[in-house]
XYZ file of C-alpha atoms in Angstrom:
775
model
C -58.646 -47.806 -82.543
C -61.017 -44.996 -83.442
C -61.621 -41.376 -82.562
C -64.852 -39.416 -82.445
C -64.823 -35.693 -82.321
C -68.019 -35.627 -80.199
C -66.576 -38.110 -77.703
C -65.542 -35.472 -75.097
C -66.240 -35.658 -71.455
C -65.850 -32.989 -68.746
C -65.113 -34.019 -65.157
C -67.769 -36.309 -63.908
C -68.256 -34.150 -60.870
C -69.186 -30.889 -62.673
C -72.834 -29.910 -62.518
C -73.038 -26.321 -63.553
C -75.373 -25.073 -66.240
C -73.043 -22.195 -67.147
C -70.352 -24.605 -68.208
C -70.314 -26.735 -71.360
C -72.476 -29.782 -71.031
C -71.128 -33.284 -70.954
C -72.354 -34.034 -74.387
C -71.122 -30.781 -76.050
C -68.178 -31.379 -78.338
C -65.010 -29.379 -77.489
C -64.505 -26.758 -80.134
C -61.292 -26.094 -82.129
C -59.921 -29.551 -81.740
C -59.565 -30.096 -85.472
C -56.551 -28.719 -87.298
C -58.797 -27.633 -90.104
C -61.127 -24.609 -89.840
C -64.064 -23.294 -91.658
C -61.828 -21.829 -94.370
C -61.882 -24.226 -97.380
C -58.155 -23.576 -97.919
C -57.439 -25.091 -94.587
C -59.531 -28.190 -95.059
C -57.161 -31.191 -94.991
C -58.836 -32.982 -97.779
C -58.759 -29.956 -100.047
C -55.235 -29.126 -99.118
C -54.203 -32.724 -99.811
C -55.590 -32.464 -103.255
C -53.939 -29.114 -103.872
C -50.587 -30.459 -102.744
C -50.843 -33.394 -105.093
C -51.071 -31.085 -108.049
C -47.793 -29.427 -107.165
C -45.753 -32.631 -106.910
C -44.310 -34.639 -109.663
C -46.291 -37.874 -109.955
C -43.845 -40.838 -110.017
C -45.136 -44.338 -109.247
C -42.091 -45.312 -107.178
C -44.243 -47.383 -104.887
C -46.218 -49.704 -107.035
C -49.724 -50.723 -105.981
C -52.730 -52.257 -107.655
C -55.208 -49.663 -109.018
C -57.016 -47.948 -106.168
C -60.661 -48.348 -105.650
C -62.988 -45.411 -106.356
C -62.810 -42.571 -103.815
C -66.432 -43.176 -102.961
C -67.660 -46.704 -102.262
C -71.257 -47.422 -101.530
C -71.907 -49.383 -98.380
C -73.749 -52.684 -98.289
C -75.578 -53.817 -95.213
C -73.474 -56.203 -93.080
C -70.360 -55.638 -95.140
C -67.549 -53.381 -93.748
C -66.408 -50.846 -96.367
C -63.209 -48.775 -96.712
C -62.184 -45.995 -99.030
C -58.817 -45.288 -100.629
C -55.672 -45.969 -98.618
C -54.826 -42.270 -98.031
C -57.823 -41.904 -95.599
C -55.731 -43.842 -92.976
C -52.287 -42.630 -91.903
C -49.676 -45.399 -92.016
C -49.333 -45.277 -88.199
C -53.092 -45.422 -87.475
C -54.249 -48.593 -85.744
C -56.366 -50.957 -87.805
C -59.994 -50.079 -88.036
C -62.758 -52.578 -87.253
C -63.325 -53.029 -90.944
C -59.712 -53.657 -91.699
C -59.469 -56.266 -88.860
C -62.609 -58.007 -90.266
C -61.174 -58.062 -93.820
C -57.819 -59.455 -92.631
C -59.544 -62.238 -90.591
C -61.804 -63.128 -93.547
C -58.908 -63.190 -95.937
C -56.881 -65.603 -93.786
C -59.861 -67.733 -93.010
C -60.695 -68.048 -96.697
C -57.111 -69.207 -97.322
C -57.594 -72.248 -95.115
C -57.108 -75.418 -97.143
C -60.114 -77.250 -95.712
C -63.284 -76.519 -93.714
C -61.678 -78.203 -90.760
C -58.682 -75.914 -90.904
C -60.866 -72.873 -91.239
C -63.048 -73.851 -88.285
C -59.936 -74.551 -86.171
C -58.547 -71.046 -86.542
C -58.316 -68.917 -83.471
C -57.198 -65.347 -83.909
C -54.845 -64.248 -81.190
C -53.768 -60.877 -82.541
C -54.415 -58.741 -85.608
C -52.262 -55.542 -85.812
C -50.998 -53.188 -88.466
C -47.563 -54.041 -89.961
C -45.210 -51.283 -88.728
C -44.566 -49.107 -91.832
C -41.080 -48.151 -92.926
C -39.975 -44.859 -91.491
C -39.604 -43.358 -94.951
C -43.286 -44.145 -95.612
C -44.221 -42.401 -92.439
C -42.196 -39.301 -93.498
C -43.820 -39.336 -96.874
C -47.289 -39.411 -95.266
C -46.481 -36.608 -92.861
C -44.929 -34.503 -95.666
C -47.627 -34.570 -98.420
C -50.657 -36.702 -97.459
C -51.736 -35.730 -93.953
C -51.892 -32.559 -91.948
C -50.038 -30.615 -90.809
C -48.132 -31.278 -94.116
C -44.421 -31.007 -93.518
C -42.515 -31.159 -96.858
C -39.263 -30.485 -95.038
C -39.287 -34.083 -93.836
C -38.448 -35.180 -97.399
C -34.830 -34.366 -98.461
C -34.644 -31.852 -101.263
C -33.440 -32.874 -104.675
C -32.658 -31.012 -107.859
C -35.849 -30.412 -109.872
C -38.098 -30.674 -106.904
C -39.193 -33.630 -104.759
C -39.805 -36.947 -106.508
C -42.699 -38.622 -104.631
C -45.403 -41.067 -105.497
C -48.995 -40.115 -105.972
C -50.215 -42.442 -103.286
C -48.958 -44.338 -100.297
C -48.417 -48.145 -100.300
C -51.364 -50.160 -99.040
C -51.630 -50.902 -95.400
C -50.835 -54.411 -94.229
C -52.154 -56.493 -91.343
C -50.125 -59.079 -89.390
C -52.115 -61.890 -87.828
C -51.140 -64.450 -85.138
C -53.346 -67.454 -85.609
C -53.617 -70.453 -83.317
C -54.917 -73.699 -84.795
C -56.908 -75.415 -82.013
C -56.989 -78.660 -83.934
C -53.253 -79.000 -84.717
C -51.806 -76.886 -81.785
C -49.827 -74.920 -84.298
C -49.132 -71.147 -84.295
C -48.824 -69.305 -87.597
C -48.082 -65.768 -88.688
C -49.903 -64.228 -91.697
C -49.392 -60.931 -93.527
C -52.381 -59.591 -95.473
C -52.471 -56.631 -97.752
C -55.537 -54.544 -97.262
C -55.761 -52.651 -100.580
C -58.992 -52.977 -102.545
C -60.969 -54.256 -99.694
C -64.648 -54.693 -100.318
C -66.209 -57.270 -98.020
C -65.340 -59.254 -94.895
C -68.183 -61.772 -94.734
C -67.153 -65.399 -94.929
C -67.889 -66.640 -98.372
C -68.252 -63.150 -99.714
C -66.091 -61.252 -102.203
C -63.247 -59.969 -100.042
C -60.308 -58.512 -101.831
C -57.556 -58.703 -99.251
C -54.360 -60.390 -100.458
C -52.284 -62.890 -98.515
C -48.646 -61.745 -98.725
C -47.110 -64.445 -96.622
C -47.847 -67.157 -94.066
C -45.568 -69.366 -91.957
C -45.918 -71.789 -89.108
C -43.762 -70.941 -86.119
C -42.595 -74.125 -84.485
C -42.182 -74.830 -80.753
C -44.178 -71.827 -79.418
C -47.414 -70.991 -77.718
C -49.156 -67.713 -78.358
C -50.762 -65.573 -75.632
C -53.812 -66.884 -73.814
C -57.218 -65.403 -74.500
C -60.037 -64.297 -72.207
C -62.354 -66.942 -73.870
C -59.915 -69.638 -72.945
C -59.818 -68.421 -69.335
C -63.564 -68.495 -69.099
C -63.680 -72.052 -70.564
C -60.896 -73.195 -68.251
C -62.791 -71.965 -65.211
C -65.906 -73.817 -66.261
C -64.044 -77.041 -66.944
C -62.287 -77.074 -63.594
C -65.505 -76.253 -61.668
C -67.305 -79.095 -63.443
C -64.455 -81.616 -62.761
C -65.856 -84.126 -60.167
C -62.619 -84.648 -58.150
C -62.319 -80.861 -57.849
C -65.852 -80.525 -56.588
C -65.153 -83.264 -54.062
C -61.960 -81.507 -52.898
C -63.945 -78.257 -52.396
C -66.618 -80.146 -50.476
C -63.888 -81.298 -48.073
C -63.170 -77.608 -47.521
C -66.834 -76.864 -46.763
C -67.749 -75.407 -50.287
C -70.468 -76.960 -52.317
C -71.789 -73.897 -54.160
C -69.507 -73.649 -57.206
C -70.863 -70.151 -57.981
C -68.672 -68.984 -55.067
C -65.524 -70.506 -56.607
C -63.059 -68.409 -58.632
C -60.620 -70.137 -61.002
C -57.828 -67.835 -62.252
C -55.922 -69.639 -65.040
C -52.155 -68.810 -64.997
C -49.756 -69.720 -67.760
C -47.391 -72.491 -66.585
C -44.256 -70.593 -67.614
C -41.275 -72.948 -68.215
C -39.743 -74.875 -65.333
C -38.905 -78.259 -66.983
C -39.606 -80.267 -70.087
C -43.111 -81.017 -68.711
C -43.997 -77.356 -69.568
C -42.738 -77.633 -73.167
C -44.921 -75.870 -75.728
C -45.922 -79.147 -77.427
C -48.945 -78.862 -75.124
C -50.963 -75.641 -74.306
C -51.095 -75.635 -70.564
C -52.465 -73.618 -67.615
C -52.148 -74.091 -63.825
C -55.024 -72.277 -62.206
C -55.072 -70.592 -58.816
C -58.260 -71.249 -56.886
C -60.180 -68.700 -54.640
C -63.567 -68.728 -52.969
C -65.921 -65.883 -52.368
C -67.836 -65.479 -49.057
C -71.582 -65.415 -49.192
C -72.572 -61.810 -48.604
C -74.724 -59.059 -49.874
C -71.736 -57.031 -51.024
C -72.072 -56.100 -54.755
C -68.324 -56.873 -55.339
C -67.377 -59.624 -52.924
C -63.566 -59.896 -52.736
C -62.897 -63.555 -53.451
C -59.151 -63.052 -53.358
C -59.454 -62.897 -49.586
C -59.972 -66.745 -49.457
C -57.228 -68.528 -51.424
C -57.688 -72.292 -51.816
C -54.427 -74.150 -51.330
C -53.336 -77.793 -51.435
C -55.067 -78.530 -54.757
C -52.922 -79.158 -57.886
C -54.699 -78.701 -61.313
C -53.189 -78.831 -64.704
C -55.437 -78.020 -67.688
C -54.860 -78.862 -71.330
C -56.059 -75.575 -72.905
C -56.051 -76.952 -76.393
C -58.551 -79.724 -75.707
C -59.858 -77.964 -72.556
C -59.587 -80.900 -70.236
C -58.120 -81.389 -66.773
C -55.036 -83.699 -67.335
C -53.613 -83.629 -63.860
C -55.374 -83.295 -60.520
C -54.231 -84.001 -56.988
C -55.603 -82.951 -53.603
C -52.170 -82.839 -51.958
C -52.918 -81.161 -48.631
C -56.059 -80.208 -46.845
C -55.571 -76.541 -46.068
C -58.750 -75.116 -44.517
C -60.078 -71.899 -45.957
C -59.137 -68.776 -44.001
C -61.945 -67.223 -42.009
C -63.909 -64.450 -43.609
C -61.972 -61.206 -42.960
C -64.345 -58.402 -41.968
C -62.036 -55.875 -43.716
C -61.873 -57.780 -47.039
C -64.292 -55.650 -49.124
C -63.780 -52.216 -50.608
C -67.094 -51.050 -52.053
C -68.812 -47.956 -50.686
C -70.483 -48.622 -47.319
C -68.634 -51.966 -46.883
C -65.232 -50.615 -45.649
C -63.797 -50.267 -42.097
C -67.100 -51.025 -40.318
C -69.350 -49.653 -43.071
C -68.777 -45.938 -42.435
C -67.334 -43.820 -45.292
C -65.857 -40.373 -44.882
C -68.250 -37.514 -44.900
C -65.964 -34.465 -44.935
C -64.884 -34.393 -48.588
C -66.030 -31.256 -50.450
C -66.370 -31.111 -54.254
C -63.241 -30.388 -56.283
C -64.071 -29.254 -59.812
C -61.740 -29.079 -62.771
C -62.970 -26.307 -65.083
C -61.683 -25.197 -68.475
C -64.200 -22.572 -69.539
C -62.539 -22.105 -72.943
C -61.901 -25.812 -73.558
C -58.559 -27.657 -73.675
C -55.365 -26.335 -75.154
C -54.768 -29.387 -77.305
C -56.079 -30.125 -80.758
C -56.820 -33.588 -82.193
C -57.115 -34.618 -85.881
C -57.682 -38.273 -86.067
C -54.778 -39.723 -84.092
C -52.582 -36.703 -84.526
C -52.215 -34.532 -81.364
C -50.918 -31.024 -80.990
C -50.440 -29.387 -77.556
C -48.352 -26.395 -76.766
C -45.174 -27.033 -78.852
C -45.505 -30.854 -78.767
C -46.966 -32.988 -81.475
C -47.265 -36.776 -81.814
C -49.560 -39.582 -82.958
C -51.401 -42.107 -80.757
C -51.410 -45.857 -81.516
C -52.628 -48.958 -79.741
C -52.006 -52.704 -79.946
C -53.577 -55.642 -77.997
C -50.104 -56.515 -76.662
C -48.421 -53.170 -75.714
C -51.480 -51.060 -75.314
C -50.737 -47.421 -75.794
C -47.983 -46.354 -78.270
C -46.740 -42.859 -78.893
C -45.396 -42.185 -82.388
C -43.481 -39.355 -84.081
C -42.803 -37.230 -81.038
C -41.552 -33.792 -81.937
C -41.193 -30.343 -80.445
C -41.832 -27.120 -82.560
C -38.938 -24.896 -81.528
C -39.478 -21.446 -83.030
C -37.296 -20.712 -86.036
C -35.758 -24.166 -85.825
C -39.069 -25.674 -86.712
C -40.170 -29.203 -85.894
C -37.451 -31.033 -84.045
C -37.964 -34.840 -83.583
C -37.313 -36.486 -80.281
C -38.513 -40.072 -80.710
C -40.085 -42.223 -83.397
C -41.889 -44.731 -81.109
C -42.422 -45.054 -77.296
C -44.157 -47.959 -75.678
C -44.174 -50.480 -72.854
C -43.310 -53.764 -74.432
C -43.206 -56.245 -71.579
C -43.721 -56.692 -67.841
C -42.791 -59.469 -65.507
C -43.971 -60.198 -61.903
C -41.900 -62.818 -60.144
C -42.892 -63.940 -56.652
C -40.342 -64.631 -53.857
C -41.966 -67.494 -51.990
C -40.416 -70.909 -52.773
C -43.536 -72.773 -51.697
C -46.137 -74.238 -54.032
C -48.019 -72.666 -55.785
C -46.264 -69.353 -55.421
C -42.889 -70.204 -56.874
C -44.562 -70.663 -60.185
C -46.073 -67.201 -60.210
C -43.935 -65.221 -62.648
C -46.392 -63.689 -65.046
C -45.343 -62.053 -68.359
C -48.419 -59.802 -68.493
C -47.739 -58.342 -71.928
C -46.394 -61.463 -73.721
C -48.655 -64.043 -72.131
C -51.883 -61.981 -71.823
C -51.706 -58.643 -73.517
C -51.800 -55.272 -71.794
C -54.030 -53.746 -74.523
C -56.503 -56.589 -74.605
C -57.041 -56.268 -70.839
C -57.612 -52.505 -71.027
C -60.666 -50.811 -69.489
C -63.398 -48.758 -70.955
C -63.047 -45.455 -69.069
C -66.506 -44.065 -69.924
C -68.118 -45.023 -66.504
C -65.522 -43.721 -64.078
C -63.458 -40.715 -63.073
C -60.188 -42.199 -64.101
C -59.380 -38.784 -65.692
C -60.611 -35.381 -64.610
C -61.199 -32.251 -66.707
C -61.991 -32.100 -70.414
C -61.094 -35.458 -71.933
C -60.559 -36.719 -75.432
C -61.156 -40.500 -75.652
C -59.913 -42.969 -78.175
C -61.503 -46.308 -78.854
C -59.533 -49.507 -79.463
C -60.544 -52.358 -81.792
C -59.312 -56.003 -81.327
C -59.993 -59.308 -82.805
C -61.518 -61.838 -80.414
C -60.545 -65.469 -80.328
C -63.252 -66.462 -82.844
C -62.224 -63.759 -85.363
C -64.922 -61.133 -84.594
C -64.144 -57.588 -83.681
C -64.371 -56.316 -80.139
C -64.263 -52.629 -79.369
C -63.197 -51.036 -76.076
C -64.820 -47.600 -76.046
C -62.965 -44.715 -74.375
C -59.939 -46.921 -74.063
C -57.260 -44.196 -74.143
C -57.575 -40.925 -72.127
C -56.025 -37.623 -73.295
C -56.263 -34.628 -70.995
C -54.464 -31.677 -69.388
C -53.440 -31.458 -65.792
C -52.214 -28.687 -63.488
C -48.797 -29.734 -62.159
C -47.938 -27.131 -59.532
C -45.175 -24.484 -59.972
C -43.230 -24.488 -63.263
C -40.732 -21.824 -62.224
C -40.543 -18.920 -59.829
C -38.092 -16.121 -58.755
C -38.577 -13.162 -56.404
C -36.226 -10.220 -56.588
C -35.416 -9.560 -52.885
C -34.527 -5.921 -53.548
C -37.818 -4.932 -55.264
C -40.016 -7.565 -53.824
C -41.310 -8.356 -57.308
C -41.797 -11.928 -58.266
C -42.486 -13.978 -61.415
C -44.159 -17.325 -61.144
C -45.695 -19.720 -63.697
C -47.922 -22.669 -63.242
C -46.955 -25.901 -64.838
C -49.287 -27.809 -67.059
C -48.829 -31.162 -68.538
C -50.618 -33.288 -71.209
C -51.267 -36.821 -70.115
C -51.996 -39.848 -72.327
C -53.045 -42.958 -70.552
C -54.815 -46.346 -70.369
C -55.551 -48.745 -67.554
C -55.655 -52.541 -67.654
C -56.548 -55.337 -65.233
C -54.498 -58.575 -65.243
C -56.258 -60.997 -62.771
C -55.944 -59.345 -59.386
C -53.734 -56.327 -60.219
C -54.426 -53.084 -62.052
C -51.782 -51.161 -63.981
C -52.219 -47.568 -65.252
C -49.776 -46.513 -67.951
C -49.064 -42.824 -68.626
C -46.969 -40.671 -70.905
C -46.782 -37.103 -69.626
C -45.569 -34.197 -71.817
C -44.377 -31.038 -70.029
C -44.005 -27.375 -71.120
C -40.247 -27.441 -70.324
C -39.621 -30.105 -72.846
C -39.663 -33.153 -70.470
C -41.404 -36.462 -71.196
C -42.317 -38.637 -68.234
C -43.218 -42.389 -68.334
C -45.211 -43.442 -65.297
C -46.852 -46.587 -64.165
C -49.354 -46.657 -61.296
C -49.965 -50.006 -59.567
C -53.062 -50.779 -57.633
C -55.563 -53.621 -57.316
C -55.665 -56.579 -54.916
C -52.762 -58.623 -53.506
C -52.243 -62.239 -54.600
C -52.572 -64.027 -51.230
C -51.751 -67.396 -49.723
C -53.369 -69.362 -46.974
C -51.674 -70.304 -43.663
C -52.416 -73.127 -41.328
C -53.146 -72.051 -37.695
C -49.929 -70.979 -36.050
C -47.965 -71.070 -39.256
C -45.614 -68.208 -40.113
C -43.724 -67.624 -43.362
C -40.834 -65.257 -43.772
C -41.497 -64.860 -47.449
C -44.419 -62.542 -46.954
C -46.572 -60.398 -44.689
C -49.491 -61.613 -42.591
C -52.442 -59.531 -43.716
C -55.258 -61.123 -41.660
C -55.793 -64.344 -39.702
C -54.837 -67.199 -42.014
C -53.846 -64.842 -44.835
C -50.489 -63.725 -45.955
C -49.181 -61.826 -48.972
C -45.947 -63.151 -50.608
C -43.121 -60.756 -51.428
C -42.774 -60.078 -55.136
C -41.462 -57.635 -57.757
C -42.957 -55.810 -60.684
C -40.712 -55.156 -63.751
C -41.638 -53.052 -66.724
C -39.679 -52.560 -70.025
C -39.990 -49.426 -72.031
C -38.814 -49.527 -75.575
C -37.840 -46.170 -76.931
C -36.934 -45.854 -80.632
C -35.175 -42.456 -80.347
C -34.649 -39.858 -83.074
C -33.154 -36.841 -81.355
C -32.892 -34.057 -83.914
C -32.996 -36.760 -86.617
C -35.057 -36.401 -89.760
C -36.329 -39.547 -91.478
C -33.446 -41.542 -92.975
C -30.906 -40.004 -90.633
C -29.073 -42.211 -88.070
C -27.147 -39.659 -86.081
C -27.717 -40.633 -82.543
C -25.334 -42.097 -79.907
C -25.593 -42.779 -76.092
C -23.190 -41.506 -73.515
C -23.207 -42.558 -69.802
C -22.760 -39.791 -67.249
C -21.309 -40.588 -63.729
C -20.467 -37.996 -61.149
C -16.904 -38.413 -59.794
C -15.330 -36.950 -56.685
C -12.035 -35.202 -57.435
C -8.985 -36.769 -55.796
C -7.454 -34.499 -53.013
C -4.478 -32.486 -54.347
C -3.594 -29.358 -56.119
C -6.871 -29.462 -58.074
C -8.959 -29.992 -54.962
C -7.198 -28.305 -52.033
C -10.646 -27.673 -50.290
C -11.771 -31.357 -50.864
C -15.099 -30.155 -52.196
C -14.621 -30.792 -55.954
C -16.716 -33.160 -58.028
C -17.555 -33.363 -61.756
C -19.588 -35.285 -64.259
C -17.612 -37.712 -66.397
C -19.028 -39.057 -69.671
C -18.396 -42.360 -71.382
C -19.496 -43.104 -74.958
C -21.257 -46.505 -75.168
C -19.674 -47.772 -78.359
C -21.207 -51.208 -78.700
C -24.190 -53.267 -77.517
C -22.200 -55.355 -74.957
C -20.718 -52.175 -73.498
C -24.161 -50.674 -73.266
C -25.605 -53.293 -70.852
C -25.794 -50.952 -67.833
C -27.305 -50.689 -64.441
C -28.594 -47.733 -62.443
C -26.170 -46.279 -59.843
C -27.776 -43.475 -57.649
C -24.520 -43.065 -55.739
C -22.968 -41.680 -58.911
C -26.133 -39.877 -60.114
C -25.806 -42.113 -63.161
C -27.878 -41.215 -66.231
C -27.626 -41.532 -69.958
C -27.754 -38.946 -72.716
C -29.017 -39.675 -76.280
C -27.096 -37.162 -78.442
C -27.240 -36.110 -81.999
C -23.781 -36.429 -83.405
C -24.123 -33.570 -85.961
C -26.297 -30.924 -84.388
C -25.012 -28.387 -81.821
C -26.586 -25.765 -79.562
C -25.351 -22.154 -79.170
C -22.356 -23.288 -76.979
C -21.169 -25.783 -79.541
C -22.205 -28.809 -77.535
C -24.166 -31.666 -79.116
C -27.911 -31.557 -78.605
C -29.444 -34.370 -76.619
C -32.060 -35.841 -74.289
C -31.153 -37.589 -71.162
C -32.853 -40.632 -69.533
C -33.148 -39.915 -65.801
C -33.905 -43.091 -63.734
C -36.517 -43.022 -60.986
C -36.443 -45.621 -58.195
C -35.423 -48.986 -59.518
C -34.189 -52.421 -58.666
C -32.834 -55.730 -60.103
C -34.247 -59.207 -59.663
C -33.856 -60.578 -56.193
C -33.307 -64.136 -57.356
C -30.434 -66.553 -57.906
C -28.773 -66.620 -61.320
C -30.363 -70.039 -62.011
C -33.912 -68.921 -61.175
C -36.298 -70.542 -63.664
C -38.133 -67.376 -64.610
C -34.859 -65.714 -65.664
C -34.553 -68.267 -68.497
C -37.345 -66.363 -70.249
C -36.565 -62.957 -68.638
C -32.740 -62.583 -69.111
C -33.397 -58.997 -70.064
C -34.152 -58.231 -66.385
C -30.475 -58.643 -65.495
C -29.663 -55.036 -66.534
C -31.576 -51.787 -66.281
C -30.451 -50.418 -69.634
C -29.862 -52.018 -72.980
C -29.092 -50.220 -76.224
C -29.445 -51.639 -79.743
C -29.417 -50.276 -83.272
C -32.895 -50.223 -84.773
C -34.066 -53.444 -86.419
C -37.647 -53.817 -87.501
C -37.992 -57.318 -86.165
C -36.563 -56.633 -82.726
C -39.654 -55.580 -80.836
C -40.051 -57.687 -77.614
C -37.189 -58.163 -75.108
C -38.220 -61.821 -74.325
C -39.023 -62.693 -77.911
C -42.462 -62.668 -79.489
C -43.699 -65.820 -77.681
C -42.551 -66.033 -74.061
C -45.490 -68.279 -73.039
C -43.935 -71.763 -72.255
C -40.681 -70.688 -73.985
C -38.036 -73.298 -73.525
C -35.251 -71.334 -75.169
C -32.857 -69.526 -72.793
C -32.258 -65.811 -73.222
C -34.325 -65.396 -76.396
C -34.786 -61.821 -77.535
C -32.763 -58.917 -76.304
C -30.026 -60.942 -74.550
C -29.434 -62.859 -77.819
C -29.587 -59.805 -80.112
C -26.894 -57.884 -78.313
C -24.398 -60.770 -78.784
C -23.898 -59.371 -82.217
C -22.194 -56.478 -80.479
C -23.211 -54.011 -83.218
C -21.723 -50.510 -83.206
C -23.659 -47.701 -81.465
C -21.279 -44.768 -82.188
C -23.622 -43.243 -84.721
C -26.779 -45.046 -85.575
C -30.590 -45.279 -85.223
C -30.717 -45.811 -81.447
C -33.214 -47.926 -79.568
C -33.268 -47.725 -75.766
C -34.619 -50.548 -73.603
C -35.122 -49.349 -70.095
C -36.023 -51.914 -67.380
C -37.468 -50.530 -64.208
C -39.024 -52.240 -61.304
C -40.358 -52.094 -57.733
C -39.894 -54.587 -54.916
C -43.194 -55.044 -53.138
C -42.938 -55.987 -49.508
C -46.773 -55.957 -48.743
C -48.136 -53.925 -45.875
C -51.414 -54.246 -43.977
C -52.199 -50.823 -45.538
C -52.224 -52.521 -48.954
C -55.328 -54.449 -47.967
C -58.043 -54.921 -49.125
C -57.174 -52.881 -52.221
C -53.782 -51.357 -52.629
C -53.400 -47.541 -52.737
C -51.566 -46.495 -55.920
C -47.817 -46.991 -56.023
C -45.929 -45.027 -58.685
C -42.809 -45.827 -60.624
C -41.251 -44.467 -63.842
C -38.495 -42.423 -65.388
C -37.972 -39.081 -67.222
C -36.744 -38.056 -70.636
C -35.284 -34.653 -70.117
C -33.732 -32.145 -72.679
C -29.964 -31.841 -72.165
C -28.446 -29.121 -74.342
C -31.382 -29.637 -76.765
C -32.513 -26.006 -76.258
C -30.448 -22.825 -76.051
C -32.223 -21.819 -72.871
C -35.259 -22.881 -70.819
C -38.072 -23.675 -73.229
C -40.544 -22.769 -70.453
C -39.524 -19.196 -70.078
C -42.148 -18.057 -72.578
C -45.058 -19.638 -70.610
C -47.313 -16.646 -69.788
C -48.591 -15.936 -66.318
C -52.167 -16.798 -65.411
C -54.577 -14.013 -66.171
C -55.760 -14.049 -62.561
C -52.175 -13.605 -61.439
C -51.754 -10.630 -63.716
C -54.866 -8.931 -62.280
C -53.816 -9.613 -58.729
C -50.232 -8.332 -59.374
C -51.606 -5.045 -60.804
C -53.848 -4.573 -57.770
C -51.252 -5.429 -55.184
C -48.610 -3.197 -56.738
C -51.018 -0.241 -56.939
C -52.100 -0.536 -53.342
C -48.635 -1.486 -51.839
C -45.796 -0.105 -53.813
C -43.270 -1.292 -51.210
C -43.885 -4.725 -49.601
C -40.473 -5.853 -48.593
C -39.266 -4.711 -45.113
C -35.556 -4.859 -46.115
C -36.304 -2.764 -49.219
C -38.064 -0.100 -47.064
C -34.959 0.116 -44.892
C -32.736 0.523 -47.952
């Protein structure tokens, strides 16, 4: 993932010569200024002269600060140029791949390597604190505990490490490698690379996520399979260019799906011949054909034309491109809406470090999770930088369907663990996914062959107006104070087959953090015989129905409420509103109160939402209090939610046991990252991951807390969801609860236009209120 200071884009609708041009870089985004004393590199050097050099973190001798570049060979400078939390650069990915490939025992082994994932090894939290304190702006020495004689710190950070998931196409084995990236010079095969293999191990009985290259090869293999072509001919289709083959992972339903083979069961669709630039092929599902593909050897191993189901007729409302909708007539009464920030945005960006209002954090990205928010903190006046969370991300999502008929009962996609949310992200450079002044971040991934692919403008950072922040009018004087709310949004959008998912983290001026997912895209449909009706879905068009289904998302939140690095002073309490029993304490029968319960252990902390009791959860610091003596905290406020609508023995719940509760709480462990385990694809083990970890029943009374919040939506399709679904929103809120001594938004100034208007109105009309005039 990379950033470019010049990569800034105003709203795509602005066309005004008096405003900054689309290619003009936004000014004052860097933390550093023109003053040499503020330059981060100079300051880093000056800081290093003030600390006691102690080599407490051994490392091979660093390469020279300046390394000449050779054509075709990716080069990197000393380790301190990349923050420990920065995503791997394209050069680092190339070096890691070359190092692992060179370690292959034979040419056959090297040629069989397929690179599923290359990510940075998550650094220890103390290393992150050290980097933030002395090596990277804004330089926060207070993060390191004070010791007698001054701080004892190393002169350099430990080298970055890459973690690689490698699939051997020849042996069907999956292995995990860790490579140290210090002293990297070259990445070309056969060249003089200087990465170092730290460890490697084969992980038995697993299948890694599928890759886009495999999907494309699978489609070609199925379309070239003679029995398949014959089956399509029976359905009136001979042009294979119209056929769409969507490979789906088989999941795990029986021993036939065991990970000893790498399998896919495709869904088949067929486009209609038309002049539409984007013909909606999902409008014609092909049913009755059973196909099983061996993805390792890329051959069809099972095929059966079980039932001749004729293709649905072409729906005249199937397409959604301009000029093709609702009879070919688009609206003509929409006037331009321009988002203008004449002085530029209020946020500043330095590399992956973001400052906005009183918030600051770092942006990360992985091929599996997509967007990650690191080191979230709020600068609170004299109290300084106050941490809220160490790491926020969406770690898994599951989409189970509720139709027991074939093939729909097998549709239970793990879109993060089986495909990768980040790998399926969009480049946002060509659309208006975000409006206003935008800061984009690129993302770098390995492809299946080991090369590096870059998604330009993958992450969008921008400000949004969010209505009224607060307001009050004094009825006696008629004077009012009102403030507009502004929020900072960080987002990315991905497509997984037919559906689109947009993931957002919103930061507000009143200290709130909102997680939001927007769902759109195209319904996954089934075909009906003439006169057939199914109660497990909604008829969308003649011969077409959309099965009921659910979308579940899992947010993993490594919290650090008022905790400096090395501190583990958080706990979680559950709040439920209780109605007071009638009696002396409730003679008017109107009393209710909030009752709290400390979640002392992991098994006790398996909780569900309960809107009837206004249930929410507070993450508190056990040693920090506000001005009233109460413990400071942040509360998790659920939005709309649901639980799986399936029997306890449902096959998909074997791999998704974590869906059985809305909230799980664990103490931090570096290897507990994914709620269904690292490899959910064809996973035969029941309850792997979160449901197994909590059986340790570890104490939560004062520790480094990790929240796992599971939230979902039950989708009963509507005709209005066709042909492309309007956005549906779901999410939750992290809200300060006793964290501040008063409203943190009370110091937001009024808009300048509001001040000018107020002065004019007061001067012209000293008394506006009729009641005040009577008084």
